[in-house]
Amino acid sequence: MQSESETSVRLRFAPSPTGYPHLGNIRTALFNWLFARHHGGKFILRIEDTDVARKVEGAGEIILDSLQWLGLNWDEGPYFQSQRLPIYHEIAHRLIEEGHAYLCYCSPERLKTMRQEQAKRKQPPKYDRHCRDLTQHERTRLEATGITPVIRFKTPLEGETIFYDLIHGPVTFKHDTLDDFILLKSDGYPTYHLANVVDDHLMAISHVLRADEWLSSTPRHVLLYQALNWQAPQFAHLPMILGPDRAKLSKRHGATTITEYREQGYLPDAMVNFLVLLGWSLDDRTELLSQEELIKHFSLERVGKTAAIFNKDKLEWMNGVYLRKLSLEEFIQQAMPFLDRDLPKSVERPLNNSYVSQVLSLIQERAKTLAEVPQLASFFFLDELQYDTNLLLRGKPDAKSAAKAIAIASQKSEKVMTWDATTLEGILRPLAAELNLGTGELFGLLRVAVTGRTAAPPLFQTMAVLGKEKCLKRFDTALQSLSTYFN
RNA sequence: GCCCCCAUCGUCUAGAGGCCUAGGACAUCAGCCUUUCAAGCUGAAGAUCAGGGGUUCGAAUCCCCUUGGGGGCACCA
């Protein structure tokens, strides 16, 4: 399986800390990681922090944190481009010496008005190469003004660049649609194009898997590799992930950062499984795959070309599947922090472990996310239930007979020696017939009295977990609120 | 405006010329199970494969055009 050439498979995830990672970013990381692991190669992490102005404090940490949470472990790095500035300078100047780049003194203002003119004439915005062929005399004069120049790449004026994309096949760009892009900014930092190419080469990256939005800058990169006389890596441009409105993922789409999904109670394995199916598939039926299976089967041949719209319903479903697959112990371990975080303050902490365990065994199969757990389970922990008394009267019985039913149920329950679900059912089920009520009606009534809601885990199991004392007390409370209806 | 990419149920997708009267999953609806909810099971509905031309005995699959969508065109990545 692992050939000699595959030992040099080296992938990287190279995010910029200009924002928190969203699903698209993470999906890119995931595909890189899967490809590396599948081929027994290396997965490298590199932080492309070359935009000083847009840098978001803490974003780097969140990126690392997100990858770790998902289990996307890396073998090298993180490398920081901001710490490698001398390397980019050296390469940029080498490019100048070899005639592949030049100093440009144009001011941002000049560039701006130039672009406005071009827009007015409905022409594509392109640098007009004003400084491309400056004479030594002109250069000296501009140098004297104290302007800090940028370094631009001398894009060939004619011809075309063709590269083979592992997903899209051959892609062609004519050089006259490209312009002389900047390599080194006047603040001394490299642009993405330079830093990315230099680092991919220096870090011996074999395959570049990145989002489709990079496809149109790939010819620039290929040109750079050629100018530097370096071998370019293989490129594979991944389909994008769009929001429900078909637009690029952004803040408007709700929880866009991966850490928010963690806070909302999604499991990392479910996230990975869901994300991988956005653009990749194993066959025509397999939906649920473990990380081992993904590593085993992942391949670029099965990556699609079409952008995917992120569908939260399916994520929720899948998370529910993963939640139910957990052992009770694992589920408790995962849910406990959410209970701690979201249960009302009035509930005494720390929570009782064995009680929580009993409660969660009833909740596990009903939760789609861990964040739902406290809400689903709250009535188990509350001292007093808040609910609309009308809920007690949803069924056939009027207030008087409802009260009677609860009162008798309460009396019978009180006499129960072994407080468990079977015993409770044994005495309460016959009660329905005695009272001439359907089981559904009686149980529904008792359910509201005991839980304060119409949808809850099975009544007798719920009562068993709640305990005798609480149940009787809640029956009492229900009777009191009912009494206001006929007093 | 120019360049590039893409196009199968609402959504994620299978499909690499005949296996397709287009398969699976989520969501939806109905039924079963059932003390409610959830889960589970069964079934239904849902795509004239964006449209139009070709090529071929035969096209969702190959080619061209149109349309639509997305992306790029910064001293941002």
XYZ file of C-alpha atoms (C1' of nucleotides) in Angstrom:
564
model
C 0.000 0.000 0.000
C 2.724 2.409 0.974
C 5.091 2.883 -1.893
C 8.425 4.630 -1.816
C 7.021 7.753 -3.403
C 4.255 7.966 -0.843
C 6.695 8.395 1.975
C 7.202 11.921 0.709
C 3.533 12.833 0.819
C 3.375 16.071 2.768
C 0.203 18.081 3.221
C -0.400 21.300 5.018
C -3.228 23.325 6.427
C -2.338 26.991 6.190
C -5.018 29.218 7.664
C -4.644 32.915 8.247
C -5.576 34.199 11.688
C -7.791 36.913 10.282
C -10.903 35.310 11.700
C -12.220 32.254 13.431
C -12.301 29.042 11.434
C -15.641 28.186 9.868
C -16.903 24.937 8.409
C -15.242 25.546 5.068
C -11.831 26.109 6.603
C -12.141 23.047 8.738
C -13.357 20.897 5.883
C -10.224 21.904 3.983
C -8.117 20.957 6.987
C -9.961 17.656 7.220
C -9.356 16.710 3.594
C -5.680 17.573 3.892
C -5.407 15.551 7.061
C -7.262 12.569 5.586
C -5.148 12.612 2.460
C -1.946 12.724 4.495
C -3.067 9.963 6.823
C -4.368 7.795 4.015
C -0.996 7.901 2.306
C 0.996 7.639 5.489
C 2.369 11.124 4.874
C 2.831 14.161 7.051
C 0.310 16.812 7.987
C 1.818 20.203 8.649
C 0.289 23.240 10.231
C 1.318 26.682 9.126
C -0.160 29.970 10.247
C -0.158 32.546 7.472
C -0.050 35.650 9.607
C 1.221 38.109 7.051
C -1.662 40.535 7.238
C -0.859 42.672 10.215
C -3.862 44.923 9.771
C -6.494 42.224 9.665
C -5.017 39.943 12.285
C -7.613 38.927 14.858
C -6.346 38.448 18.365
C -6.786 34.920 19.584
C -7.717 33.500 16.203
C -4.558 31.431 16.022
C -5.309 29.744 19.314
C -8.846 28.988 18.252
C -7.630 27.397 15.047
C -5.299 25.081 16.963
C -7.990 24.384 19.492
C -10.518 23.511 16.793
C -8.180 21.090 15.058
C -7.354 19.405 18.320
C -10.981 19.087 19.247
C -11.704 17.329 15.969
C -8.703 15.075 16.355
C -6.885 16.482 13.331
C -3.441 16.116 14.812
C -0.453 17.569 12.979
C 3.084 16.291 12.660
C 4.945 19.564 12.216
C 4.414 23.135 13.171
C 2.667 25.325 13.700
C 5.034 27.445 11.669
C 4.394 31.164 11.658
C 5.132 33.146 8.548
C 5.625 36.295 10.568
C 8.731 34.637 11.968
C 10.165 33.861 8.555
C 10.331 37.335 7.057
C 14.048 37.225 6.120
C 13.409 34.187 3.960
C 10.767 35.980 1.889
C 12.969 39.050 1.545
C 15.813 36.966 0.269
C 13.668 35.216 -2.299
C 12.008 38.429 -3.417
C 15.361 40.061 -4.019
C 16.641 37.023 -5.787
C 13.666 37.370 -8.098
C 14.612 40.981 -8.800
C 18.202 40.059 -9.537
C 17.129 37.372 -11.919
C 14.787 39.700 -13.743
C 11.520 38.169 -12.538
C 10.459 41.004 -10.282
C 10.845 44.734 -9.861
C 10.430 47.550 -7.393
C 7.239 49.529 -7.684
C 6.875 53.018 -6.251
C 3.259 53.637 -7.119
C 1.273 55.086 -4.244
C -1.944 53.450 -3.075
C -3.709 56.631 -4.181
C -2.427 56.335 -7.718
C -3.460 52.696 -7.850
C -6.868 53.551 -6.567
C -7.581 56.236 -9.130
C -6.150 53.989 -11.821
C -8.664 51.302 -10.899
C -11.495 53.795 -10.815
C -10.617 54.887 -14.325
C -10.550 51.299 -15.458
C -13.917 50.637 -13.875
C -15.331 53.667 -15.591
C -14.153 52.331 -18.922
C -15.521 48.870 -17.966
C -12.065 47.444 -18.114
C -10.713 44.784 -15.830
C -8.839 46.291 -12.881
C -5.187 45.549 -13.526
C -1.946 47.195 -12.533
C -0.756 49.245 -15.511
C 2.872 48.182 -15.068
C 3.898 51.781 -14.608
C 7.105 50.836 -12.766
C 7.930 47.694 -14.719
C 10.511 49.318 -16.954
C 11.810 52.242 -14.978
C 15.212 53.590 -16.019
C 17.991 53.757 -13.477
C 17.615 57.534 -13.462
C 13.881 57.390 -12.693
C 14.462 54.830 -9.998
C 17.077 56.985 -8.288
C 14.764 59.974 -8.385
C 11.870 58.006 -6.846
C 14.191 56.479 -4.291
C 15.116 60.011 -3.188
C 11.509 60.884 -2.388
C 11.622 58.408 0.461
C 8.835 56.203 -0.834
C 9.099 52.610 0.335
C 8.592 50.490 -2.753
C 6.819 47.180 -3.034
C 8.140 44.292 -5.066
C 6.042 43.105 -7.977
C 6.270 39.975 -10.058
C 7.045 40.422 -13.728
C 4.236 38.387 -15.212
C 4.984 37.257 -18.760
C 3.129 39.510 -21.198
C 2.272 36.733 -23.604
C 1.527 33.064 -23.615
C -0.442 31.023 -21.152
C -0.073 28.829 -18.125
C -1.637 25.414 -17.993
C -1.652 23.358 -14.855
C -3.251 20.081 -14.036
C -5.606 20.151 -11.101
C -6.190 16.788 -9.438
C -9.899 17.500 -9.203
C -10.602 19.784 -12.154
C -8.158 18.454 -14.693
C -6.253 20.850 -16.950
C -6.902 24.540 -16.374
C -5.606 27.264 -18.649
C -5.032 30.956 -18.030
C -3.769 33.432 -20.585
C -1.000 35.618 -19.248
C -2.589 38.798 -20.594
C -5.467 38.368 -18.150
C -3.018 38.453 -15.254
C -1.198 41.480 -13.928
C 2.001 42.155 -12.043
C 0.949 41.159 -8.554
C 2.733 42.235 -5.427
C 5.174 39.855 -3.763
C 6.438 41.975 -0.929
C 4.403 44.721 0.672
C 5.850 48.020 1.784
C 5.504 46.999 5.412
C 8.046 44.297 4.743
C 5.572 41.436 4.878
C 5.126 39.084 1.944
C 1.776 38.655 0.242
C 0.035 35.323 0.281
C 1.324 34.474 -3.169
C 4.976 34.797 -2.252
C 4.888 33.389 1.261
C 2.693 30.498 0.243
C 4.883 29.429 -2.657
C 8.115 29.871 -0.747
C 6.902 27.914 2.243
C 5.261 25.150 0.280
C 8.562 24.633 -1.462
C 10.743 24.920 1.622
C 8.465 22.640 3.579
C 8.477 20.170 0.701
C 4.714 20.137 0.369
C 3.706 17.530 -2.193
C -0.008 18.264 -2.520
C -1.868 21.513 -2.073
C -5.526 20.920 -1.211
C -7.326 24.216 -0.837
C -10.697 25.775 -1.526
C -11.883 26.581 -5.024
C -11.561 30.289 -4.420
C -7.825 29.832 -4.949
C -8.107 28.322 -8.359
C -7.711 31.606 -10.162
C -4.564 32.549 -8.318
C -2.916 29.260 -9.061
C -1.393 30.431 -12.376
C 0.442 33.132 -10.432
C 1.830 30.490 -8.145
C 2.822 28.240 -11.005
C 4.593 31.170 -12.635
C 6.441 31.834 -9.404
C 7.579 28.240 -9.112
C 8.868 28.445 -12.664
C 10.690 31.718 -12.071
C 12.298 30.242 -8.996
C 13.095 27.059 -10.866
C 11.264 25.015 -8.308
C 9.003 22.075 -8.895
C 5.405 22.964 -8.130
C 3.352 20.709 -5.878
C 0.218 18.979 -7.114
C -2.875 21.122 -6.812
C -6.363 20.017 -5.901
C -9.052 22.670 -5.551
C -11.873 21.647 -3.289
C -15.496 22.676 -3.814
C -16.676 25.432 -1.549
C -19.227 25.198 1.213
C -22.017 27.737 0.873
C -24.616 28.995 3.297
C -28.330 28.238 2.848
C -28.556 31.403 0.727
C -25.960 29.990 -1.672
C -23.462 32.623 -0.614
C -20.041 32.195 0.854
C -20.184 31.210 4.504
C -20.115 34.186 6.834
C -21.313 35.507 10.170
C -24.828 35.827 8.843
C -25.219 32.080 8.693
C -25.487 31.571 12.426
C -22.915 29.381 14.052
C -20.081 29.611 11.607
C -17.107 29.027 13.834
C -16.360 25.470 14.651
C -16.054 26.177 18.354
C -19.653 27.266 18.386
C -20.646 23.811 17.265
C -18.779 22.415 20.211
C -20.661 24.774 22.506
C -23.928 23.729 20.919
C -23.187 20.163 21.807
C -22.027 18.536 18.613
C -19.604 15.650 18.866
C -16.298 15.939 17.014
C -16.760 12.575 15.337
C -20.156 13.636 14.066
C -18.743 16.911 12.777
C -15.973 15.089 10.935
C -18.366 12.546 9.476
C -20.769 15.237 8.374
C -18.118 17.528 6.947
C -16.400 14.845 4.927
C -19.660 14.121 3.100
C -19.760 17.699 1.940
C -17.763 17.067 -1.180
C -16.724 13.469 -0.757
C -18.563 10.181 -0.772
C -17.592 6.557 -0.451
C -20.353 5.066 -2.552
C -24.067 5.328 -3.144
C -25.177 4.359 0.357
C -22.612 4.663 3.121
C -23.221 7.694 5.319
C -21.776 6.773 8.678
C -18.016 6.333 8.754
C -15.541 6.243 11.606
C -12.288 8.163 11.381
C -10.429 4.911 10.743
C -12.714 4.103 7.848
C -12.354 7.598 6.463
C -8.585 7.360 6.532
C -8.750 3.995 4.884
C -11.067 5.038 2.074
C -10.401 8.715 1.454
C -9.314 9.585 -2.035
C -9.338 12.628 -4.267
C -11.030 10.678 -7.060
C -14.182 10.667 -5.004
C -14.162 14.369 -4.263
C -16.822 16.233 -6.205
C -16.625 19.535 -8.029
C -19.835 21.206 -7.002
C -20.173 23.600 -4.130
C -22.262 22.246 -1.279
C -24.846 24.035 0.759
C -24.471 23.326 4.408
C -27.585 21.606 5.741
C -27.913 21.831 9.495
C -30.802 19.358 9.691
C -28.596 16.564 8.518
C -25.829 17.526 10.929
C -28.339 17.349 13.766
C -29.577 13.983 12.687
C -26.062 12.661 12.450
C -25.138 14.071 15.828
C -28.138 12.284 17.304
C -26.915 9.049 15.775
C -23.471 9.539 17.312
C -24.963 10.513 20.657
C -26.998 7.325 20.759
C -23.970 5.255 19.827
C -22.135 6.421 22.933
C -22.056 4.164 25.978
C -24.001 5.605 28.892
C -20.730 6.385 30.664
C -19.407 8.271 27.658
C -22.664 10.094 27.248
C -22.612 11.164 30.889
C -19.077 12.360 30.562
C -19.977 14.439 27.516
C -23.251 15.773 28.873
C -22.113 16.644 32.376
C -20.426 19.926 31.431
C -23.582 21.014 29.639
C -25.733 20.166 32.628
C -23.380 22.139 34.811
C -23.407 25.046 32.447
C -27.077 25.275 31.553
C -29.161 23.897 34.383
C -30.781 26.722 36.382
C -28.603 28.244 39.071
C -31.114 27.169 41.692
C -30.112 23.554 41.130
C -27.527 22.633 43.706
C -24.018 21.829 42.523
C -22.183 19.583 42.312
C -24.762 17.353 40.737
C -25.223 13.918 42.208
C -23.461 11.443 39.952
C -25.689 8.446 40.386
C -28.809 10.546 39.990
C -27.437 12.170 36.842
C -26.643 8.747 35.517
C -30.229 7.575 35.983
C -31.614 10.720 34.431
C -29.323 10.630 31.430
C -30.130 7.039 30.637
C -33.616 8.322 29.882
C -32.394 11.364 27.978
C -29.690 9.909 25.778
C -31.854 8.648 22.948
C -33.893 11.827 22.912
C -31.148 14.381 22.417
C -29.843 15.556 19.087
C -27.220 17.762 20.688
C -25.652 17.878 24.101
C -26.889 21.412 24.526
C -30.453 20.081 24.497
C -29.773 17.803 27.429
C -30.237 20.324 30.251
C -33.501 21.462 28.749
C -34.747 17.918 28.264
C -33.743 16.948 31.770
C -34.411 20.075 33.785
C -37.602 18.842 35.434
C -35.598 16.063 37.056
C -33.521 18.610 38.906
C -35.901 21.430 39.702
C -37.521 21.712 43.096
C -40.632 23.380 41.811
C -42.114 23.013 38.383
C -43.424 25.967 36.467
C -46.127 25.008 34.033
C -49.478 26.085 32.742
C -52.204 24.354 34.722
C -54.225 24.055 31.552
C -51.796 21.367 30.465
C -53.415 19.150 33.054
C -56.747 19.604 31.375
C -55.811 18.905 27.813
C -57.442 15.478 27.907
C -61.007 14.397 28.432
C -61.280 14.708 32.203
C -62.559 17.951 33.656
C -60.788 19.613 36.544
C -62.736 17.661 39.132
C -62.132 14.199 37.716
C -58.547 15.094 36.897
C -58.038 16.024 40.523
C -59.694 12.835 41.606
C -57.451 10.761 39.357
C -54.316 12.422 40.622
C -55.439 12.096 44.210
C -56.044 8.370 43.877
C -52.833 7.865 41.965
C -51.046 9.702 44.692
C -52.631 7.592 47.437
C -51.769 4.375 45.651
C -48.236 5.521 44.992
C -47.741 6.376 48.586
C -48.313 2.777 49.556
C -45.726 1.451 47.123
C -42.961 -0.350 48.941
C -40.466 -0.871 46.105
C -40.353 2.340 44.118
C -39.491 1.144 40.663
C -41.019 1.388 37.216
C -42.488 -2.105 37.144
C -44.199 -1.785 40.480
C -45.559 1.644 39.662
C -46.934 0.453 36.377
C -48.452 -2.528 38.170
C -50.587 -0.343 40.351
C -51.234 2.646 38.097
C -52.118 0.912 34.868
C -55.207 -0.789 36.357
C -56.228 2.572 37.752
C -57.114 3.829 34.295
C -59.817 1.224 33.904
C -61.085 1.825 37.409
C -61.499 5.495 36.654
C -62.949 4.754 33.275
C -60.123 6.604 31.554
C -57.928 5.591 28.653
C -54.381 4.745 29.697
C -53.168 7.549 27.512
C -55.433 9.999 29.296
C -54.463 8.965 32.768
C -50.775 8.657 32.019
C -50.777 11.943 30.170
C -52.354 13.637 33.141
C -49.880 12.149 35.567
C -47.035 12.982 33.235
C -47.887 16.648 33.315
C -48.245 16.562 37.084
C -44.875 14.908 37.502
C -42.839 16.574 34.764
C -44.713 19.747 33.938
C -44.759 18.832 30.274
C -46.604 16.732 27.763
C -43.524 15.229 26.168
C -41.111 13.415 28.420
C -39.483 10.021 28.871
C -41.810 7.105 29.736
C -43.886 7.923 32.815
C -43.008 5.064 35.130
C -39.308 5.200 34.469
C -39.443 8.916 35.002
C -41.259 8.492 38.309
C -38.834 5.804 39.380
C -35.885 8.094 38.813
C -37.543 11.119 40.380
C -38.218 9.188 43.570
C -41.239 8.812 45.756
C -40.904 12.018 47.678
C -40.681 14.284 44.663
C -43.498 12.545 42.853
C -45.891 12.780 45.751
C -45.008 16.388 46.258
C -45.669 17.136 42.612
C -49.001 15.354 42.732
C -49.852 17.603 45.644
C -48.880 20.727 43.805
C -50.943 19.670 40.813
C -53.961 19.078 43.056
C -53.614 22.513 44.524
C -53.520 24.266 41.181
C -56.440 22.168 40.005
C -58.482 23.102 43.047
C -58.655 26.714 41.890
C -60.821 25.493 39.032
C -63.680 24.212 41.138
C -63.488 26.053 44.429
C -16.490 44.678 -17.284
C -12.708 40.657 -17.835
C -10.969 35.676 -16.395
C -11.787 30.859 -14.190
C -14.845 27.002 -12.161
C -19.451 24.465 -11.643
C -24.593 22.511 -13.028
C -28.729 15.073 -10.929
C -34.924 15.314 -5.920
C -35.741 21.348 -1.152
C -30.499 19.810 0.808
C -25.993 16.237 0.783
C -25.035 12.828 -2.934
C -24.579 7.749 -6.303
C -24.000 7.636 -11.416
C -17.356 7.654 -15.300
C -22.430 5.388 -22.998
C -26.595 0.472 -22.422
C -27.284 -2.341 -15.225
C -31.461 4.388 -14.868
C -39.055 3.205 -15.699
C -32.082 7.742 -12.197
C -30.145 4.697 -6.407
C -29.127 6.204 -1.083
C -29.348 9.861 3.085
C -31.498 14.329 5.664
C -35.923 17.015 5.794
C -41.461 16.335 4.610
C -46.031 13.336 4.741
C -48.661 8.665 6.037
C -48.899 4.022 8.641
C -46.987 0.562 12.343
C -44.991 0.231 17.346
C -46.560 2.893 21.708
C -48.668 5.930 28.062
C -46.557 11.175 25.518
C -41.863 12.331 23.226
C -37.773 10.153 20.985
C -35.871 5.955 18.594
C -37.103 2.010 15.299
C -39.760 -0.255 11.132
C -42.799 0.242 6.552
C -44.478 3.200 2.756
C -45.468 7.839 -0.063
C -44.224 12.139 -2.307
C -40.132 14.515 -4.402
C -35.149 15.162 -10.226
C -38.942 15.691 -17.843
C -30.710 14.573 -14.891
C -30.763 23.634 -16.074
C -32.340 24.529 -21.515
C -31.097 23.784 -26.679
C -28.273 21.587 -30.352
C -25.042 17.714 -31.879
C -21.973 12.669 -31.679
C -23.857 7.503 -31.210
C -27.717 1.811 -32.712
C -28.046 4.004 -27.655
C -26.425 9.980 -23.346
C -27.541 12.095 -16.772
C -22.871 10.294 -18.630
C -18.928 12.737 -24.693
C -18.797 17.771 -27.684
C -20.798 22.830 -28.616
C -23.982 26.958 -27.453
C -27.264 29.412 -24.078
C -28.835 30.204 -19.234
C -28.045 30.036 -14.135
C -24.867 29.809 -9.845
C -20.130 30.409 -7.551
C -15.196 32.286 -7.272
C -11.240 35.636 -8.663
C -9.507 40.361 -10.637
C -6.289 44.549 -3.282
C 0.408 46.861 -0.400
C -6.485 40.423 2.105
C -5.690 35.766 2.545
